[in-house]
Amino acid sequence: MFKTISTLFISSLLLSACSSVNPMTWFTPHRMVIQQGNYVTEDAVARVKPGMTRSQVRFLLGTPLLNDLFHADRWDYPYRIERQGQPAEEKRLTVFFDKDTVTRVEGNAFPATRPAIDNPPPAGQN
């Protein structure tokens, strides 16, 4: 009985070792994906035009993360994401206002999300 259990344990240990080559990474803790800021896409930024009001920009891009008292004529949309095994990704978008209207947009945004299916089937076919 003991031999069967130990053989089963050793074989399961050896089989689990096949999934990973480096034994130092077998017991690493799970790292969460950490997102901070506003995820702003290029298609949303393309809709922001000079002359738009602050409420229209808030509708398109969301509430800005940073509201600087010393720079009330601009909204900053920083974004940072950290994924395990990949370098941190950072983007920053700034919208400039003159009183209540947009004058310009500077910075970069994430590419627009693409649909999972590029060519959907014709209507009525699934």
PDB file of C-alpha atoms in Angstrom:
ATOM      1  CA  MET A   1       0.000   0.000   0.000  1.00  0.00           C
ATOM      2  CA  PHE A   2       2.775   2.431   0.992  1.00  0.00           C
ATOM      3  CA  LYS A   3       4.754   1.567  -2.138  1.00  0.00           C
ATOM      4  CA  THR A   4       1.733   2.306  -4.349  1.00  0.00           C
ATOM      5  CA  ILE A   5       1.143   5.685  -2.705  1.00  0.00           C
ATOM      6  CA  SER A   6       4.802   6.681  -2.896  1.00  0.00           C
ATOM      7  CA  THR A   7       5.025   5.545  -6.534  1.00  0.00           C
ATOM      8  CA  LEU A   8       1.908   7.543  -7.342  1.00  0.00           C
ATOM      9  CA  PHE A   9       3.298  10.622  -5.570  1.00  0.00           C
ATOM     10  CA  ILE A  10       6.695  10.419  -7.302  1.00  0.00           C
ATOM     11  CA  SER A  11       5.154   9.887 -10.734  1.00  0.00           C
ATOM     12  CA  SER A  12       2.766  12.846 -10.290  1.00  0.00           C
ATOM     13  CA  LEU A  13       5.694  14.998  -9.162  1.00  0.00           C
ATOM     14  CA  LEU A  14       7.712  14.000 -12.216  1.00  0.00           C
ATOM     15  CA  LEU A  15       4.785  14.597 -14.568  1.00  0.00           C
ATOM     16  CA  SER A  16       4.181  18.048 -13.124  1.00  0.00           C
ATOM     17  CA  ALA A  17       7.859  18.862 -13.686  1.00  0.00           C
ATOM     18  CA  CYS A  18       7.317  18.391 -17.425  1.00  0.00           C
ATOM     19  CA  SER A  19       5.269  21.569 -17.591  1.00  0.00           C
ATOM     20  CA  SER A  20       8.080  23.780 -16.354  1.00  0.00           C
ATOM     21  CA  VAL A  21      11.792  23.401 -16.886  1.00  0.00           C
ATOM     22  CA  ASN A  22      13.097  25.808 -14.259  1.00  0.00           C
ATOM     23  CA  PRO A  23      12.546  24.435 -10.728  1.00  0.00           C
ATOM     24  CA  MET A  24      13.011  27.947  -9.265  1.00  0.00           C
ATOM     25  CA  THR A  25       9.729  29.070 -10.834  1.00  0.00           C
ATOM     26  CA  TRP A  26       7.657  26.162  -9.544  1.00  0.00           C
ATOM     27  CA  PHE A  27       6.846  27.820  -6.262  1.00  0.00           C
ATOM     28  CA  THR A  28       6.611  31.513  -7.174  1.00  0.00           C
ATOM     29  CA  PRO A  29       3.585  33.393  -5.899  1.00  0.00           C
ATOM     30  CA  HIS A  30       0.893  34.510  -8.317  1.00  0.00           C
ATOM     31  CA  ARG A  31       1.268  38.122  -9.444  1.00  0.00           C
ATOM     32  CA  MET A  32      -1.881  39.994 -10.312  1.00  0.00           C
ATOM     33  CA  VAL A  33      -2.294  42.179 -13.380  1.00  0.00           C
ATOM     34  CA  ILE A  34      -2.270  45.726 -12.029  1.00  0.00           C
ATOM     35  CA  GLN A  35      -4.035  48.445 -14.003  1.00  0.00           C
ATOM     36  CA  GLN A  36      -3.890  52.064 -12.962  1.00  0.00           C
ATOM     37  CA  GLY A  37      -5.510  55.002 -14.672  1.00  0.00           C
ATOM     38  CA  ASN A  38      -7.830  55.482 -17.637  1.00  0.00           C
ATOM     39  CA  TYR A  39      -7.641  53.026 -20.545  1.00  0.00           C
ATOM     40  CA  VAL A  40      -8.052  55.431 -23.473  1.00  0.00           C
ATOM     41  CA  THR A  41      -8.152  54.077 -27.037  1.00  0.00           C
ATOM     42  CA  GLU A  42      -7.134  55.825 -30.248  1.00  0.00           C
ATOM     43  CA  ASP A  43     -10.664  55.698 -31.658  1.00  0.00           C
ATOM     44  CA  ALA A  44     -12.023  57.526 -28.597  1.00  0.00           C
ATOM     45  CA  VAL A  45      -9.285  60.165 -28.884  1.00  0.00           C
ATOM     46  CA  ALA A  46     -10.052  60.598 -32.602  1.00  0.00           C
ATOM     47  CA  ARG A  47     -13.585  61.689 -31.671  1.00  0.00           C
ATOM     48  CA  VAL A  48     -12.310  64.519 -29.458  1.00  0.00           C
ATOM     49  CA  LYS A  49     -12.324  67.676 -31.595  1.00  0.00           C
ATOM     50  CA  PRO A  50     -11.315  71.268 -30.854  1.00  0.00           C
ATOM     51  CA  GLY A  51     -14.310  73.245 -29.616  1.00  0.00           C
ATOM     52  CA  MET A  52     -15.876  70.385 -27.629  1.00  0.00           C
ATOM     53  CA  THR A  53     -16.959  71.096 -24.065  1.00  0.00           C
ATOM     54  CA  ARG A  54     -15.545  69.468 -20.941  1.00  0.00           C
ATOM     55  CA  SER A  55     -18.692  67.409 -20.464  1.00  0.00           C
ATOM     56  CA  GLN A  56     -18.424  66.041 -24.018  1.00  0.00           C
ATOM     57  CA  VAL A  57     -14.796  65.042 -23.410  1.00  0.00           C
ATOM     58  CA  ARG A  58     -15.758  63.430 -20.102  1.00  0.00           C
ATOM     59  CA  PHE A  59     -18.441  61.443 -21.945  1.00  0.00           C
ATOM     60  CA  LEU A  60     -15.919  60.184 -24.533  1.00  0.00           C
ATOM     61  CA  LEU A  61     -12.819  59.598 -22.400  1.00  0.00           C
ATOM     62  CA  GLY A  62     -14.145  59.331 -18.876  1.00  0.00           C
ATOM     63  CA  THR A  63     -13.315  61.373 -15.799  1.00  0.00           C
ATOM     64  CA  PRO A  64      -9.647  62.366 -15.769  1.00  0.00           C
ATOM     65  CA  LEU A  65      -7.460  60.700 -13.193  1.00  0.00           C
ATOM     66  CA  LEU A  66      -5.539  63.889 -12.423  1.00  0.00           C
ATOM     67  CA  ASN A  67      -7.222  67.205 -11.760  1.00  0.00           C
ATOM     68  CA  ASP A  68      -4.399  69.661 -11.150  1.00  0.00           C
ATOM     69  CA  LEU A  69      -5.338  72.858  -9.319  1.00  0.00           C
ATOM     70  CA  PHE A  70      -2.366  74.673 -10.824  1.00  0.00           C
ATOM     71  CA  HIS A  71      -3.258  73.593 -14.384  1.00  0.00           C
ATOM     72  CA  ALA A  72      -7.039  73.844 -14.483  1.00  0.00           C
ATOM     73  CA  ASP A  73      -6.914  74.228 -18.263  1.00  0.00           C
ATOM     74  CA  ARG A  74      -5.810  70.637 -18.859  1.00  0.00           C
ATOM     75  CA  TRP A  75      -6.879  67.101 -18.042  1.00  0.00           C
ATOM     76  CA  ASP A  76      -4.362  64.275 -17.773  1.00  0.00           C
ATOM     77  CA  TYR A  77      -5.213  60.661 -18.531  1.00  0.00           C
ATOM     78  CA  PRO A  78      -2.255  58.500 -17.452  1.00  0.00           C
ATOM     79  CA  TYR A  79      -2.431  54.722 -17.700  1.00  0.00           C
ATOM     80  CA  ARG A  80      -0.057  51.990 -16.534  1.00  0.00           C
ATOM     81  CA  ILE A  81      -0.438  48.227 -16.670  1.00  0.00           C
ATOM     82  CA  GLU A  82       1.896  45.610 -15.226  1.00  0.00           C
ATOM     83  CA  ARG A  83       1.674  41.993 -16.352  1.00  0.00           C
ATOM     84  CA  GLN A  84       3.756  39.121 -15.043  1.00  0.00           C
ATOM     85  CA  GLY A  85       6.766  38.440 -17.228  1.00  0.00           C
ATOM     86  CA  GLN A  86       6.298  41.572 -19.358  1.00  0.00           C
ATOM     87  CA  PRO A  87       7.625  45.114 -19.019  1.00  0.00           C
ATOM     88  CA  ALA A  88       5.215  47.699 -17.637  1.00  0.00           C
ATOM     89  CA  GLU A  89       3.253  49.553 -20.312  1.00  0.00           C
ATOM     90  CA  GLU A  90       2.574  53.263 -19.853  1.00  0.00           C
ATOM     91  CA  LYS A  91       0.539  55.751 -21.870  1.00  0.00           C
ATOM     92  CA  ARG A  92      -0.305  59.373 -21.166  1.00  0.00           C
ATOM     93  CA  LEU A  93      -2.875  61.587 -22.839  1.00  0.00           C
ATOM     94  CA  THR A  94      -3.418  65.277 -22.090  1.00  0.00           C
ATOM     95  CA  VAL A  95      -6.415  67.335 -23.199  1.00  0.00           C
ATOM     96  CA  PHE A  96      -5.945  71.117 -23.154  1.00  0.00           C
ATOM     97  CA  PHE A  97      -8.818  73.562 -22.704  1.00  0.00           C
ATOM     98  CA  ASP A  98      -9.366  77.279 -23.130  1.00  0.00           C
ATOM     99  CA  LYS A  99     -12.049  78.061 -20.561  1.00  0.00           C
ATOM    100  CA  ASP A 100     -14.558  75.288 -21.306  1.00  0.00           C
ATOM    101  CA  THR A 101     -13.591  74.203 -24.836  1.00  0.00           C
ATOM    102  CA  VAL A 102     -10.914  71.846 -26.156  1.00  0.00           C
ATOM    103  CA  THR A 103      -7.950  73.482 -27.898  1.00  0.00           C
ATOM    104  CA  ARG A 104      -5.701  70.438 -28.484  1.00  0.00           C
ATOM    105  CA  VAL A 105      -4.962  66.849 -27.475  1.00  0.00           C
ATOM    106  CA  GLU A 106      -1.417  65.550 -26.898  1.00  0.00           C
ATOM    107  CA  GLY A 107       0.027  62.192 -25.979  1.00  0.00           C
ATOM    108  CA  ASN A 108      -0.651  58.625 -26.981  1.00  0.00           C
ATOM    109  CA  ALA A 109      -3.391  56.117 -26.442  1.00  0.00           C
ATOM    110  CA  PHE A 110      -3.836  52.389 -26.834  1.00  0.00           C
ATOM    111  CA  PRO A 111      -4.822  50.984 -30.218  1.00  0.00           C
ATOM    112  CA  ALA A 112      -8.527  50.520 -30.765  1.00  0.00           C
ATOM    113  CA  THR A 113      -9.746  47.097 -29.724  1.00  0.00           C
ATOM    114  CA  ARG A 114     -10.418  44.815 -32.656  1.00  0.00           C
ATOM    115  CA  PRO A 115     -13.390  42.470 -32.789  1.00  0.00           C
ATOM    116  CA  ALA A 116     -12.634  38.798 -32.183  1.00  0.00           C
ATOM    117  CA  ILE A 117     -14.172  37.828 -35.543  1.00  0.00           C
ATOM    118  CA  ASP A 118     -12.953  39.886 -38.501  1.00  0.00           C
ATOM    119  CA  ASN A 119     -15.516  38.567 -40.988  1.00  0.00           C
ATOM    120  CA  PRO A 120     -18.836  37.714 -39.326  1.00  0.00           C
ATOM    121  CA  PRO A 121     -21.113  35.254 -41.154  1.00  0.00           C
ATOM    122  CA  PRO A 122     -23.949  36.698 -43.267  1.00  0.00           C
ATOM    123  CA  ALA A 123     -27.240  37.370 -41.496  1.00  0.00           C
ATOM    124  CA  GLY A 124     -29.244  34.238 -40.831  1.00  0.00           C
ATOM    125  CA  GLN A 125     -26.213  31.897 -40.812  1.00  0.00           C
ATOM    126  CA  ASN A 126     -24.610  30.831 -37.557  1.00  0.00           C
TER     127      ASN A 126
END
